mmCIF file of C-alpha atoms in Angstrom:
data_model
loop_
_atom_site.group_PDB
_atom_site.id
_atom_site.type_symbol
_atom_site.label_atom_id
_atom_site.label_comp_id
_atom_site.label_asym_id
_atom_site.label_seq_id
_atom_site.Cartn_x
_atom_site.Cartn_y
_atom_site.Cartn_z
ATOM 1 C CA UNK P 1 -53.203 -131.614 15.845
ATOM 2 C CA UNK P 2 -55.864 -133.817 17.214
ATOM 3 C CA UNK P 3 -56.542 -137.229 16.170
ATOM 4 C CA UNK P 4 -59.346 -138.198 14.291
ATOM 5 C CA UNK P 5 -61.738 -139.823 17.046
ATOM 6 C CA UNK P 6 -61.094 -137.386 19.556
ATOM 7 C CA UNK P 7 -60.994 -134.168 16.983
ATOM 8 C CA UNK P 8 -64.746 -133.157 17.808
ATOM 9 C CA UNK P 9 -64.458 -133.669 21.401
ATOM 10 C CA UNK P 10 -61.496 -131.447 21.815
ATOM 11 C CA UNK P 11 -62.714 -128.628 19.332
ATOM 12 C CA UNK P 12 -65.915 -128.785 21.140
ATOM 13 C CA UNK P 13 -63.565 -127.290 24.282
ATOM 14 C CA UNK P 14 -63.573 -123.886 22.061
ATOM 15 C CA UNK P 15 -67.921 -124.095 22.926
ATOM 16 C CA UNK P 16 -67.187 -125.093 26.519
ATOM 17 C CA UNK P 17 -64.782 -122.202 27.300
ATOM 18 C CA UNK P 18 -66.730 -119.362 25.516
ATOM 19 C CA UNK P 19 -69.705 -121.089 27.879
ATOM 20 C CA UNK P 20 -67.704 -120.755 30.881
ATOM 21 C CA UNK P 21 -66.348 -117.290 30.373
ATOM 22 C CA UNK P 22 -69.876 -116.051 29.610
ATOM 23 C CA UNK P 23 -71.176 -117.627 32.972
ATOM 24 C CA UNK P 24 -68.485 -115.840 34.886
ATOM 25 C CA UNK P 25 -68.711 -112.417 32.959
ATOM 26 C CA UNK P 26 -73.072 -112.513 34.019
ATOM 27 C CA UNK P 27 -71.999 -113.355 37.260
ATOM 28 C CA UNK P 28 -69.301 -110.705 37.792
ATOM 29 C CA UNK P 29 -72.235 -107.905 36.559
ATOM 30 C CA UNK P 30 -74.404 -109.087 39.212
ATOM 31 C CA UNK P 31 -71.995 -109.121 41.509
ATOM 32 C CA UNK P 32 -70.499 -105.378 40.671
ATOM 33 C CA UNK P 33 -74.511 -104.112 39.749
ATOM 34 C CA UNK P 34 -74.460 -103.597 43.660
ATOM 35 C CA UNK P 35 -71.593 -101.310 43.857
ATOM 36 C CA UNK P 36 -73.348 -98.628 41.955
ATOM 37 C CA UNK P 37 -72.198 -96.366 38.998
ATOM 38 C CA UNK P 38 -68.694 -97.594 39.281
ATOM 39 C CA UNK P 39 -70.131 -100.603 38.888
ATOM 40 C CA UNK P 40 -69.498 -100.415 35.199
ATOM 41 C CA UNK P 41 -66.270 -99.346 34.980
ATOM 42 C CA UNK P 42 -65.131 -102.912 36.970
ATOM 43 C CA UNK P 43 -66.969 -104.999 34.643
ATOM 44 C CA UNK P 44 -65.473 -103.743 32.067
ATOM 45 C CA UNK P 45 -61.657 -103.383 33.526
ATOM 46 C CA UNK P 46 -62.069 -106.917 34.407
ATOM 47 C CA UNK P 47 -62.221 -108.250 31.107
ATOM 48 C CA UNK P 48 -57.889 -107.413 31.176
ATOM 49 C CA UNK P 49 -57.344 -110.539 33.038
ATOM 50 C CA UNK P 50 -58.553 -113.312 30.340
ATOM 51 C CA UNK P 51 -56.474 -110.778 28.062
ATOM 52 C CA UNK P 52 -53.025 -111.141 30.344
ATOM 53 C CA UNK P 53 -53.364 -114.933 30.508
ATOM 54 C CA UNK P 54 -54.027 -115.124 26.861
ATOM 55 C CA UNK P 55 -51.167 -113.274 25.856
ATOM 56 C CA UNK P 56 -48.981 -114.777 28.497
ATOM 57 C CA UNK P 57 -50.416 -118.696 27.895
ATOM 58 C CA UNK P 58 -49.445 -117.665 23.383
ATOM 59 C CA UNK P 59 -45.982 -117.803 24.477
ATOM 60 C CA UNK P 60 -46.140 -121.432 25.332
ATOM 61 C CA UNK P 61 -48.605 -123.051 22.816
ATOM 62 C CA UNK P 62 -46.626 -125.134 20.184
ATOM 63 C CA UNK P 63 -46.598 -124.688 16.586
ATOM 64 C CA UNK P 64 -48.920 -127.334 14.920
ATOM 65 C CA UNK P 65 -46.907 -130.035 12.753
ATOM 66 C CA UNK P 66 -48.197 -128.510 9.708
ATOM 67 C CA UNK P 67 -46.958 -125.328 10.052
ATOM 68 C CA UNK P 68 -43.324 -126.436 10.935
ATOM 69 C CA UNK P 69 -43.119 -128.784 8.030
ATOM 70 C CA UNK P 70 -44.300 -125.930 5.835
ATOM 71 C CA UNK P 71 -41.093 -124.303 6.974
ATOM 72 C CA UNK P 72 -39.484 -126.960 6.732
ATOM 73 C CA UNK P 73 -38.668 -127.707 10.063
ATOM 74 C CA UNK P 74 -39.405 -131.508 10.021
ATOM 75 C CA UNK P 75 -37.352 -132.286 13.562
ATOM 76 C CA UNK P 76 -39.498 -130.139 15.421
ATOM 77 C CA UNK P 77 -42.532 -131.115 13.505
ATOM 78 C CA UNK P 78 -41.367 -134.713 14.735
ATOM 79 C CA UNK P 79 -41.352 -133.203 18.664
ATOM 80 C CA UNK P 80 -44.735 -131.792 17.992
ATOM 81 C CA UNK P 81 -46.314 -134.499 16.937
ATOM 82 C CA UNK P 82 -45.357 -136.445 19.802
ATOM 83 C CA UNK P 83 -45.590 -134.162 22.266
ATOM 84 C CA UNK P 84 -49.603 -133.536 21.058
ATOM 85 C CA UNK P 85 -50.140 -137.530 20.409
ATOM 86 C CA UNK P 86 -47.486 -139.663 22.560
ATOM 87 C CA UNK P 87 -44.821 -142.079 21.794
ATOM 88 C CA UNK P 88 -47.037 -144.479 21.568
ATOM 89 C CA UNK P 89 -48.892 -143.891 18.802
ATOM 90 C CA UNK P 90 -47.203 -143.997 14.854
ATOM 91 C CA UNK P 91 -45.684 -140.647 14.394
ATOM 92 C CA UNK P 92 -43.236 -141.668 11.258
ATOM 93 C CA UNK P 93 -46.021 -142.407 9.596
ATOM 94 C CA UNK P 94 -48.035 -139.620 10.266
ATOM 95 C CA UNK P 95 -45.100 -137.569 9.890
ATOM 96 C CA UNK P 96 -44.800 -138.359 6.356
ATOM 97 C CA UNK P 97 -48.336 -138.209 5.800
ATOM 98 C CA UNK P 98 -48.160 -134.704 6.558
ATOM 99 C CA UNK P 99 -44.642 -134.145 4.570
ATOM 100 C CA UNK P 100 -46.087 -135.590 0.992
ATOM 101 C CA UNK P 101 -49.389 -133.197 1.291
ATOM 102 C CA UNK P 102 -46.808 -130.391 1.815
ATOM 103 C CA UNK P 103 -45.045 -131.755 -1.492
ATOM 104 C CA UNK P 104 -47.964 -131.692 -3.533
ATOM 105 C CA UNK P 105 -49.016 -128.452 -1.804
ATOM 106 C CA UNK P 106 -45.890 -126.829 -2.920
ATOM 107 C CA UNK P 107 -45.647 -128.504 -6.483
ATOM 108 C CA UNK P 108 -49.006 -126.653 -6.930
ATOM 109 C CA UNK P 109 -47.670 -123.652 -6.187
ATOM 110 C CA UNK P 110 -50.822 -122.117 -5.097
ATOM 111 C CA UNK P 111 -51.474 -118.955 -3.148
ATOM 112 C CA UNK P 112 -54.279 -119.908 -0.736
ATOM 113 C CA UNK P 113 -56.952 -116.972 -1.622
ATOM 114 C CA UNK P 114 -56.351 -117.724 -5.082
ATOM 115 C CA UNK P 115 -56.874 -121.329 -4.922
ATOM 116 C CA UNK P 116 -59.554 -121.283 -2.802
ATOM 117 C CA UNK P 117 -61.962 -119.763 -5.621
ATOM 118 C CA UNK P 118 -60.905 -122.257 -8.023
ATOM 119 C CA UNK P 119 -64.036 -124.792 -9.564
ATOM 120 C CA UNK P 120 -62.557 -127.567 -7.381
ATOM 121 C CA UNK P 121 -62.460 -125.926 -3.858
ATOM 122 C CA UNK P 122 -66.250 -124.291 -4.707
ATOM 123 C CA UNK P 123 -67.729 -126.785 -1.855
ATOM 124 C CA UNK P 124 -65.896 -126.063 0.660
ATOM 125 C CA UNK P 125 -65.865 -121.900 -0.121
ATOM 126 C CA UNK P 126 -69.891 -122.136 -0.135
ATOM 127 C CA UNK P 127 -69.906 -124.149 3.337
ATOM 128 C CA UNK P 128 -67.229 -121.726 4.636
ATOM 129 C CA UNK P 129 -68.994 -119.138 3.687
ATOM 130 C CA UNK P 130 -72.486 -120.489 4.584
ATOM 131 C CA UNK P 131 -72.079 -122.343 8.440
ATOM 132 C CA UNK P 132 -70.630 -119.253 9.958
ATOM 133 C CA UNK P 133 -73.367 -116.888 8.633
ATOM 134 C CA UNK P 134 -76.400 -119.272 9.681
ATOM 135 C CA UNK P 135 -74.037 -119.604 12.979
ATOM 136 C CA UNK P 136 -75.688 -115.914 13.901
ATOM 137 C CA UNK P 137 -78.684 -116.134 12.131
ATOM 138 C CA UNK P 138 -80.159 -118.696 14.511
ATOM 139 C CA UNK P 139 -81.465 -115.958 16.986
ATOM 140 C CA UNK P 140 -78.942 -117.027 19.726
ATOM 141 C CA UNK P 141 -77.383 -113.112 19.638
ATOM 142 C CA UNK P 142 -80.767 -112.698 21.349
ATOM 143 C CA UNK P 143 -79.185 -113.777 24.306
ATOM 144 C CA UNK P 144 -75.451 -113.294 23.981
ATOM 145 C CA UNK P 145 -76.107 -109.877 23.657
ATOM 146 C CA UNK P 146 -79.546 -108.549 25.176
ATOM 147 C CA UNK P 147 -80.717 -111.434 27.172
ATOM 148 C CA UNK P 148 -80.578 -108.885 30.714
ATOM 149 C CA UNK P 149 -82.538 -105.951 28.627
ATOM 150 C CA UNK P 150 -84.814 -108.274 27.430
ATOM 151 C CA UNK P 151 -85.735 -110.494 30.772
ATOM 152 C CA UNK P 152 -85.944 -106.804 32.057
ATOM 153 C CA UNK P 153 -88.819 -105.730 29.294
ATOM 154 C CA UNK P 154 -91.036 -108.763 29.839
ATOM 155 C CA UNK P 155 -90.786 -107.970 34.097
ATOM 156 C CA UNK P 156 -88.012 -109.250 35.817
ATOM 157 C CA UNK P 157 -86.834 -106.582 36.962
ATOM 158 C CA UNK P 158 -82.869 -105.673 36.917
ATOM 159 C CA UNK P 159 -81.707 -108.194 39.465
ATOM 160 C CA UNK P 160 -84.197 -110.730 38.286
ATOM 161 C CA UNK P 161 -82.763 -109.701 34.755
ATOM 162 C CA UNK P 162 -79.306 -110.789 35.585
ATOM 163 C CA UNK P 163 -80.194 -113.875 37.843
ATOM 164 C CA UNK P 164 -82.233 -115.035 34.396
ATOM 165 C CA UNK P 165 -78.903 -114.400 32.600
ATOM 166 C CA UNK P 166 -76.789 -116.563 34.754
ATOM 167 C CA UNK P 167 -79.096 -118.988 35.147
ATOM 168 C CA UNK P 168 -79.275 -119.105 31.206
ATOM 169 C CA UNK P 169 -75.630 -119.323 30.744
ATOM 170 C CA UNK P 170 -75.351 -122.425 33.558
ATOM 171 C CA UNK P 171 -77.414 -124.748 31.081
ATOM 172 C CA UNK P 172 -75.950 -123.265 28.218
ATOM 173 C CA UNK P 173 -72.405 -124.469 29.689
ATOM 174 C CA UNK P 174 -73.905 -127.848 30.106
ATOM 175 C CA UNK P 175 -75.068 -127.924 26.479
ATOM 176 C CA UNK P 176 -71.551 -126.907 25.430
ATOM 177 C CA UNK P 177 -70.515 -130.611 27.380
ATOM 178 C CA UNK P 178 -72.984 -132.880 25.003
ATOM 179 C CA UNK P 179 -70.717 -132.472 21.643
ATOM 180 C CA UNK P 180 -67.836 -133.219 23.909
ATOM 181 C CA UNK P 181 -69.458 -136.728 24.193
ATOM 182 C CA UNK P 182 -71.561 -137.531 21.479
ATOM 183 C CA UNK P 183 -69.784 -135.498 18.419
ATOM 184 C CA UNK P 184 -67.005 -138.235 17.355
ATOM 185 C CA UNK P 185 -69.921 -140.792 18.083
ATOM 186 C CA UNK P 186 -73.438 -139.147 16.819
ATOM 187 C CA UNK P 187 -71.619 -137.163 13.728
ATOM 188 C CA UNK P 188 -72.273 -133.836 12.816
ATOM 189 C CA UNK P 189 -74.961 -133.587 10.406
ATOM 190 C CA UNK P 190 -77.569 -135.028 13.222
ATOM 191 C CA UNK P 191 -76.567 -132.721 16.002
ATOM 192 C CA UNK P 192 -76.968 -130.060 13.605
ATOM 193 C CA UNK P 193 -80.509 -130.992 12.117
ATOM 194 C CA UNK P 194 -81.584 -131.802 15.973
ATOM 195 C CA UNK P 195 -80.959 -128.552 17.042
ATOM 196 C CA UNK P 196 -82.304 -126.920 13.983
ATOM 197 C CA UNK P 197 -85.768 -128.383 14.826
ATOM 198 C CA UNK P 198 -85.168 -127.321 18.481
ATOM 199 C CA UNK P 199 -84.184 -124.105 17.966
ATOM 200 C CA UNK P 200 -87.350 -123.320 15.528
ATOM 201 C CA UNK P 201 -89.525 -124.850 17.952
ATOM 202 C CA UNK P 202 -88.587 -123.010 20.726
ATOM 203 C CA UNK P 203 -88.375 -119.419 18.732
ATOM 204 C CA UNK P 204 -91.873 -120.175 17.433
ATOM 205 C CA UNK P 205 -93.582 -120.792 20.554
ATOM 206 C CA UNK P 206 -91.787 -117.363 21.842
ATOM 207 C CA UNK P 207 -93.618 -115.471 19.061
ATOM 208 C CA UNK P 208 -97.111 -117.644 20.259
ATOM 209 C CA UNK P 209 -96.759 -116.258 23.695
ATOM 210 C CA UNK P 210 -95.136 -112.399 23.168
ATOM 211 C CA UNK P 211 -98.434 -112.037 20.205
ATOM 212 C CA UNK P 212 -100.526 -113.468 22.532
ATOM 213 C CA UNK P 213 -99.870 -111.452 25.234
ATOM 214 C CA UNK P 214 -98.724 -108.728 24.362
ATOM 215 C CA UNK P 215 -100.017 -108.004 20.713
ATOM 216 C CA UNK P 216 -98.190 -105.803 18.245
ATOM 217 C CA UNK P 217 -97.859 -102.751 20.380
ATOM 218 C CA UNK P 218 -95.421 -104.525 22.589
ATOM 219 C CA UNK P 219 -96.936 -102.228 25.724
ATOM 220 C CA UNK P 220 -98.674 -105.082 27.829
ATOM 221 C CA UNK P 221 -97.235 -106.827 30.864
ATOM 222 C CA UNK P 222 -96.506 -110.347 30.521
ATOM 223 C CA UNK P 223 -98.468 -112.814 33.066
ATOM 224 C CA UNK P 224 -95.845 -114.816 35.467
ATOM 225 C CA UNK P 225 -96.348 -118.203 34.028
ATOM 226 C CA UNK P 226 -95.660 -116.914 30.099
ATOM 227 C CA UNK P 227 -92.259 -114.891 31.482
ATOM 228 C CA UNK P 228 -91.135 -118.363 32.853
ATOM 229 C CA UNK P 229 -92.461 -120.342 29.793
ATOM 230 C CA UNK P 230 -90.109 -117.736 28.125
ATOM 231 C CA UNK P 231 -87.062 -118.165 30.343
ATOM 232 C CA UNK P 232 -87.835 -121.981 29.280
ATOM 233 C CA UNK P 233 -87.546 -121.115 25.974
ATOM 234 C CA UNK P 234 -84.962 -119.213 25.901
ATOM 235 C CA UNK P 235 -82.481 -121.881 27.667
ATOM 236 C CA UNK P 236 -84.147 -123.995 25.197
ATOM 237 C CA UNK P 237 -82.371 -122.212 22.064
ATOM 238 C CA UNK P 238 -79.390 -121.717 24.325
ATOM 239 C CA UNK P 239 -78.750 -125.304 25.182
ATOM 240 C CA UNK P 240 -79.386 -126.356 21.256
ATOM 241 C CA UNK P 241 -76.947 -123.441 20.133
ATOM 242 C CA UNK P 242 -74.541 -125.350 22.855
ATOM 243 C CA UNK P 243 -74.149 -128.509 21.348
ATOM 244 C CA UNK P 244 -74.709 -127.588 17.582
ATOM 245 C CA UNK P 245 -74.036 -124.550 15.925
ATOM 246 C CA UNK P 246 -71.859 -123.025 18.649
ATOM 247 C CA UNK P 247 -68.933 -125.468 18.546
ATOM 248 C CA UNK P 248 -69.959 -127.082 14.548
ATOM 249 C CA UNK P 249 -69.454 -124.148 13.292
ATOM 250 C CA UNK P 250 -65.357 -123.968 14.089
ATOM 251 C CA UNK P 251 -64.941 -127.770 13.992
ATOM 252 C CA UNK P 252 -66.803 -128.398 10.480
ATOM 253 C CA UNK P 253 -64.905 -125.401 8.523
ATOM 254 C CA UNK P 254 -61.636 -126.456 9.940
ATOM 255 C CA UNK P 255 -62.289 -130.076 8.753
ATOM 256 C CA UNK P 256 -63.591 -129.726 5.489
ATOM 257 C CA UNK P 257 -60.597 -126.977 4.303
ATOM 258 C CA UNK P 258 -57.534 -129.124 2.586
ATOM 259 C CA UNK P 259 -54.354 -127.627 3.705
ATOM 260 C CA UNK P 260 -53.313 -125.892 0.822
ATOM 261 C CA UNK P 261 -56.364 -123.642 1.468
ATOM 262 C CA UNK P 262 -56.461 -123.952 4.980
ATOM 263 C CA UNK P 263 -55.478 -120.802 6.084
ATOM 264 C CA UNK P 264 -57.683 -119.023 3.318
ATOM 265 C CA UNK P 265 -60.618 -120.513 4.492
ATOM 266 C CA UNK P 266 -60.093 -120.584 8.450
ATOM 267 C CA UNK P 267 -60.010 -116.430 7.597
ATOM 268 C CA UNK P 268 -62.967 -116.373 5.626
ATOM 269 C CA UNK P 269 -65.060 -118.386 8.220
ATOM 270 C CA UNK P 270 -64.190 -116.080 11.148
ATOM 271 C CA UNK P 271 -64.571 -112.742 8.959
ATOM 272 C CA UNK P 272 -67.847 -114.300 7.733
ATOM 273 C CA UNK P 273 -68.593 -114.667 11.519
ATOM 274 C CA UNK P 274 -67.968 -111.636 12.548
ATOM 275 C CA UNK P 275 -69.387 -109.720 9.573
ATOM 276 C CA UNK P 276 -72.350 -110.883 10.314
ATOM 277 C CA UNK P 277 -72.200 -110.352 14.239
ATOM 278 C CA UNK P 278 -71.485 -107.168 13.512
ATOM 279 C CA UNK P 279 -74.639 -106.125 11.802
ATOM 280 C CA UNK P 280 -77.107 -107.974 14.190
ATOM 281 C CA UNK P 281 -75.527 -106.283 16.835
ATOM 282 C CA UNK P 282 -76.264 -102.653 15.240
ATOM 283 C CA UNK P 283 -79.649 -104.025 14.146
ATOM 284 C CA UNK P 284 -80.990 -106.030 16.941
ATOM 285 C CA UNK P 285 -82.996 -103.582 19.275
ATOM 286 C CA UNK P 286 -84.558 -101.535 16.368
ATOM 287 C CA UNK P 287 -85.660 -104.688 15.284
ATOM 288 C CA UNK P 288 -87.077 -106.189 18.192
ATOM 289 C CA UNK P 289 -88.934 -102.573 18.760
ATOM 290 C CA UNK P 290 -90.254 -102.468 15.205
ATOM 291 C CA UNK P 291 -90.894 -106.284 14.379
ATOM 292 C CA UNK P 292 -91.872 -107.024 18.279
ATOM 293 C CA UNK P 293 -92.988 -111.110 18.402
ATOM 294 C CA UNK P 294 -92.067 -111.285 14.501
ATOM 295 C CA UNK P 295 -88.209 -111.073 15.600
ATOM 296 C CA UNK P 296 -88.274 -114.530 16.444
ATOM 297 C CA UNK P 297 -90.329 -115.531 13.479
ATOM 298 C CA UNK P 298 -87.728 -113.763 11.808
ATOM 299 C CA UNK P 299 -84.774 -115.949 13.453
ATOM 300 C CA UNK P 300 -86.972 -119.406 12.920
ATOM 301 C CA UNK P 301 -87.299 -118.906 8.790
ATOM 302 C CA UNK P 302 -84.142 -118.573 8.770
ATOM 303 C CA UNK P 303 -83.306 -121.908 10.770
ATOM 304 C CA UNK P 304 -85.188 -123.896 8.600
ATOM 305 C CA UNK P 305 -83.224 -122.582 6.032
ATOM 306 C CA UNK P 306 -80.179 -123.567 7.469
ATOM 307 C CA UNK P 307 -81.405 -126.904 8.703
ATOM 308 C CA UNK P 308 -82.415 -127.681 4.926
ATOM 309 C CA UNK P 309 -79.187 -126.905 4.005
ATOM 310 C CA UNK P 310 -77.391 -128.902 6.179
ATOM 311 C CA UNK P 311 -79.297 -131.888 5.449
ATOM 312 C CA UNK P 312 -79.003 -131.487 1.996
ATOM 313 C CA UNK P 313 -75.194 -130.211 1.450
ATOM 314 C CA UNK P 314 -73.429 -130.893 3.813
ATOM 315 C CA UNK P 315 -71.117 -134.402 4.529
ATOM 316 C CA UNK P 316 -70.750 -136.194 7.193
ATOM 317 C CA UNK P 317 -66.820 -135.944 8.544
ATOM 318 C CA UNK P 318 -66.960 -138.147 11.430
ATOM 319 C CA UNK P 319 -64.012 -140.229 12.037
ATOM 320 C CA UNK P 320 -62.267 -138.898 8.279
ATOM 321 C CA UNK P 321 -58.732 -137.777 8.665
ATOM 322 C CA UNK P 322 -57.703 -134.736 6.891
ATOM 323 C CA UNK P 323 -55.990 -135.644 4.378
ATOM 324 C CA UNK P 324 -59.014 -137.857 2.892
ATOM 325 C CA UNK P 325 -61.621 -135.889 2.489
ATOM 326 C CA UNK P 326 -61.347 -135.565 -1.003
ATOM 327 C CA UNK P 327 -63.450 -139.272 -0.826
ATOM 328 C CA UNK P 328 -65.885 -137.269 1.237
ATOM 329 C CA UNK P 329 -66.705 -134.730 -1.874
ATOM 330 C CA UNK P 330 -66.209 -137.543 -4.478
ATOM 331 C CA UNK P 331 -69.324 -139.490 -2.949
ATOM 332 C CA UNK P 332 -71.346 -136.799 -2.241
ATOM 333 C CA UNK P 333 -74.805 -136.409 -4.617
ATOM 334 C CA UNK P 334 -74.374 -133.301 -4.954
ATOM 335 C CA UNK P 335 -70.601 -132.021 -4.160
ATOM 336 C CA UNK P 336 -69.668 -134.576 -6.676
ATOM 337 C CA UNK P 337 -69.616 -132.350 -9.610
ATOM 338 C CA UNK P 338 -67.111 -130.301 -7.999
ATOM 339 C CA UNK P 339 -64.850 -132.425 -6.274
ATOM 340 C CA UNK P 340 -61.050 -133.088 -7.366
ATOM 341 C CA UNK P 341 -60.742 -135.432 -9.211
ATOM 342 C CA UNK P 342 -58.510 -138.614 -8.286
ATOM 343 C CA UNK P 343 -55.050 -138.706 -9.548
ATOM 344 C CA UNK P 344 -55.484 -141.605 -11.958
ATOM 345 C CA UNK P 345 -58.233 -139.247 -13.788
ATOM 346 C CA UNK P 346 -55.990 -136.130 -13.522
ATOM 347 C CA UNK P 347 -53.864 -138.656 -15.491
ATOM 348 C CA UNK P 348 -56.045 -139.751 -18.316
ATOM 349 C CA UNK P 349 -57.280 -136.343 -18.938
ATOM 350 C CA UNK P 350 -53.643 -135.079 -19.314
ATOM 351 C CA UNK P 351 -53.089 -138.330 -22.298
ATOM 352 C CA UNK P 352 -56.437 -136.998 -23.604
ATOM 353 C CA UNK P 353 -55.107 -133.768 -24.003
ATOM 354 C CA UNK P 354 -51.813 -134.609 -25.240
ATOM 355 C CA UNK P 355 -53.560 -136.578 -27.753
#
């Protein structure tokens, strides 16, 4: 629904909001972590409010003019679209932009799963597939999930623990802001490949410090000036996770994926998400008992990995609309091979055929 120069700026907002609701949810534990062992039992009731205004806000969110021309409901698409971009701007053509991509959509015939693992759509699958997965293999569950039990093991102490988590989710907030700016200008691939170097940086050094001072047995006490080089390091990651890989990860997929296998691959991206949550959630204690400082070494081979990747595979979509990014695969060096072809070639290979 979002134009083209403004379209990573306003997915970025998914980033800023998670940010936000994180900051209040630390701040609400600290708050009830006074109250005792009831305590609990209103953090965790608490979390019905976002759920009431969610369900209550679904009710007035309009259908996107995609889906309504899909159902052929091309007045209201017409409403949408100016509604979302203004009567100033050219919605007939737009309009029937979005009409003749629904024509060739449906002149394909195509069931999106199907399609999706066709030669031709391979690209995008793999980067579907791939972004979300590295998404939670850059360590950043670290602090999402354990950041109090961890600030608590290297001697903060419980309220110090939860102070260190609010703090950590302030600058994180502000990290979700930078894509909001520099996304549409910067492009994707070099916020990415910034934060990858960051983010390795900063999980290295943590392994430096925890071997150093506190070896493989893990029993030590950490010194004051390492546990603050840590809390350093650890908003460090954060604030790189804020303005890469934390709102990339939604806005790239959703770019890249042509309509007719849209919806496909929008599922696949957040199951692939998830998946992969899931597991590093069951996992991520044992393994920070048994691995101790090689956790984080852990997390940083995997971030080159990723960072590789993305400088090697993936375009740049800044500024593209939807509905040309076939060009974007055509001139990649690599994606190339893949790509659809244009429609004049489609042509000649159905005379050489016929022939």
């Amino acid at each position: 629904m979002a134009p083209p120069k403004w379209r990573g700026a306003l997915n970025s907002g998914f980033q800023l909001f998670l940010g936000l609701g994180s900051v209040v949810a630390n701040v609400i534990n600290f708050a009830v972590d006074q109250l005792g062992d009831s305590g609990w039992r209103i953090s965790l009731g608490s979390a019905a409010v976002p759920a009431i205004i969610m369900t209550v806000g679904s009710i007035f969110i309009p259908d996107t003019p995609s889906s309504l021309i899909q159902r052929d409901k091309i007045q209201k698409a017409r409403q949408s679209l100016t509604q979302v971009r203004g009567n100033e701007s050219d919605i007939e053509s737009k309009l029937n932009e979005l009409i003749s991509h629904n024509e060739a959509r449906k002149a394909a015939n195509s069931q999106p799963f199907k399609t999706i693992v066709e030669r031709q759509y391979r690209p995008q699958l793999i980067l579907t597939i791939a972004i979300p997965a590295f998404q939670q293999l850059t360590g950043i569950n670290i602090i999402s999930f354990y950041a109090p039990v961890l600030f608590r093991s290297i001697g903060f102490g419980l309220d110090g623990s939860l102070v260190a988590s609010v703090i950590l989710g302030v600058l994180n907030l502000a990290a979700a802001l930078v894509p909001t700016f520099f996304v549409d200008r910067l492009g994707r691939r070099i916020l990415f490949i910034e934060a990858g170097i960051q983010i390795f940086m900063s999980e290295v050094a943590m392994a430096m410090i925890f071997a150093v001072e506190l070896g493989t047995k893990g029993t030590a006490q950490l010194s004051k000036g390492s546990a603050i080089a840590i809390l350093v390091l650890l908003a460090s990651l954060g604030c790189a996770f804020g303005w890469s890989w934390g709102p990339l990860t939604w806005l790239v997929p959703g770019e890249i994926l042509p309509m007719e296998v849209r919806p496909a691959g929008q599922g696949i991206c957040t199951s692939m998400n998830l998946l992969i949550t899931f597991f590093i959630s069951q996992t991520l204690l044992r393994m920070l008992c048994t691995m101790k400082y090689g956790l984080f070494l852990f997390f940083a081979s995997w971030v080159i990995v990723m960072t590789e990747f993305v400088a090697l595979f993936l375009p740049e979509t800044k500024g593209r609309h939807l509905e040309s990014m076939d060009e974007v695969w055509q001139n990649h060096w690599f994606w190339h091979w893949y790509a659809k072809k244009p429609v004049m070639m489609q042509e000649l290979d159905s005379v050489e055929g016929r022939c």
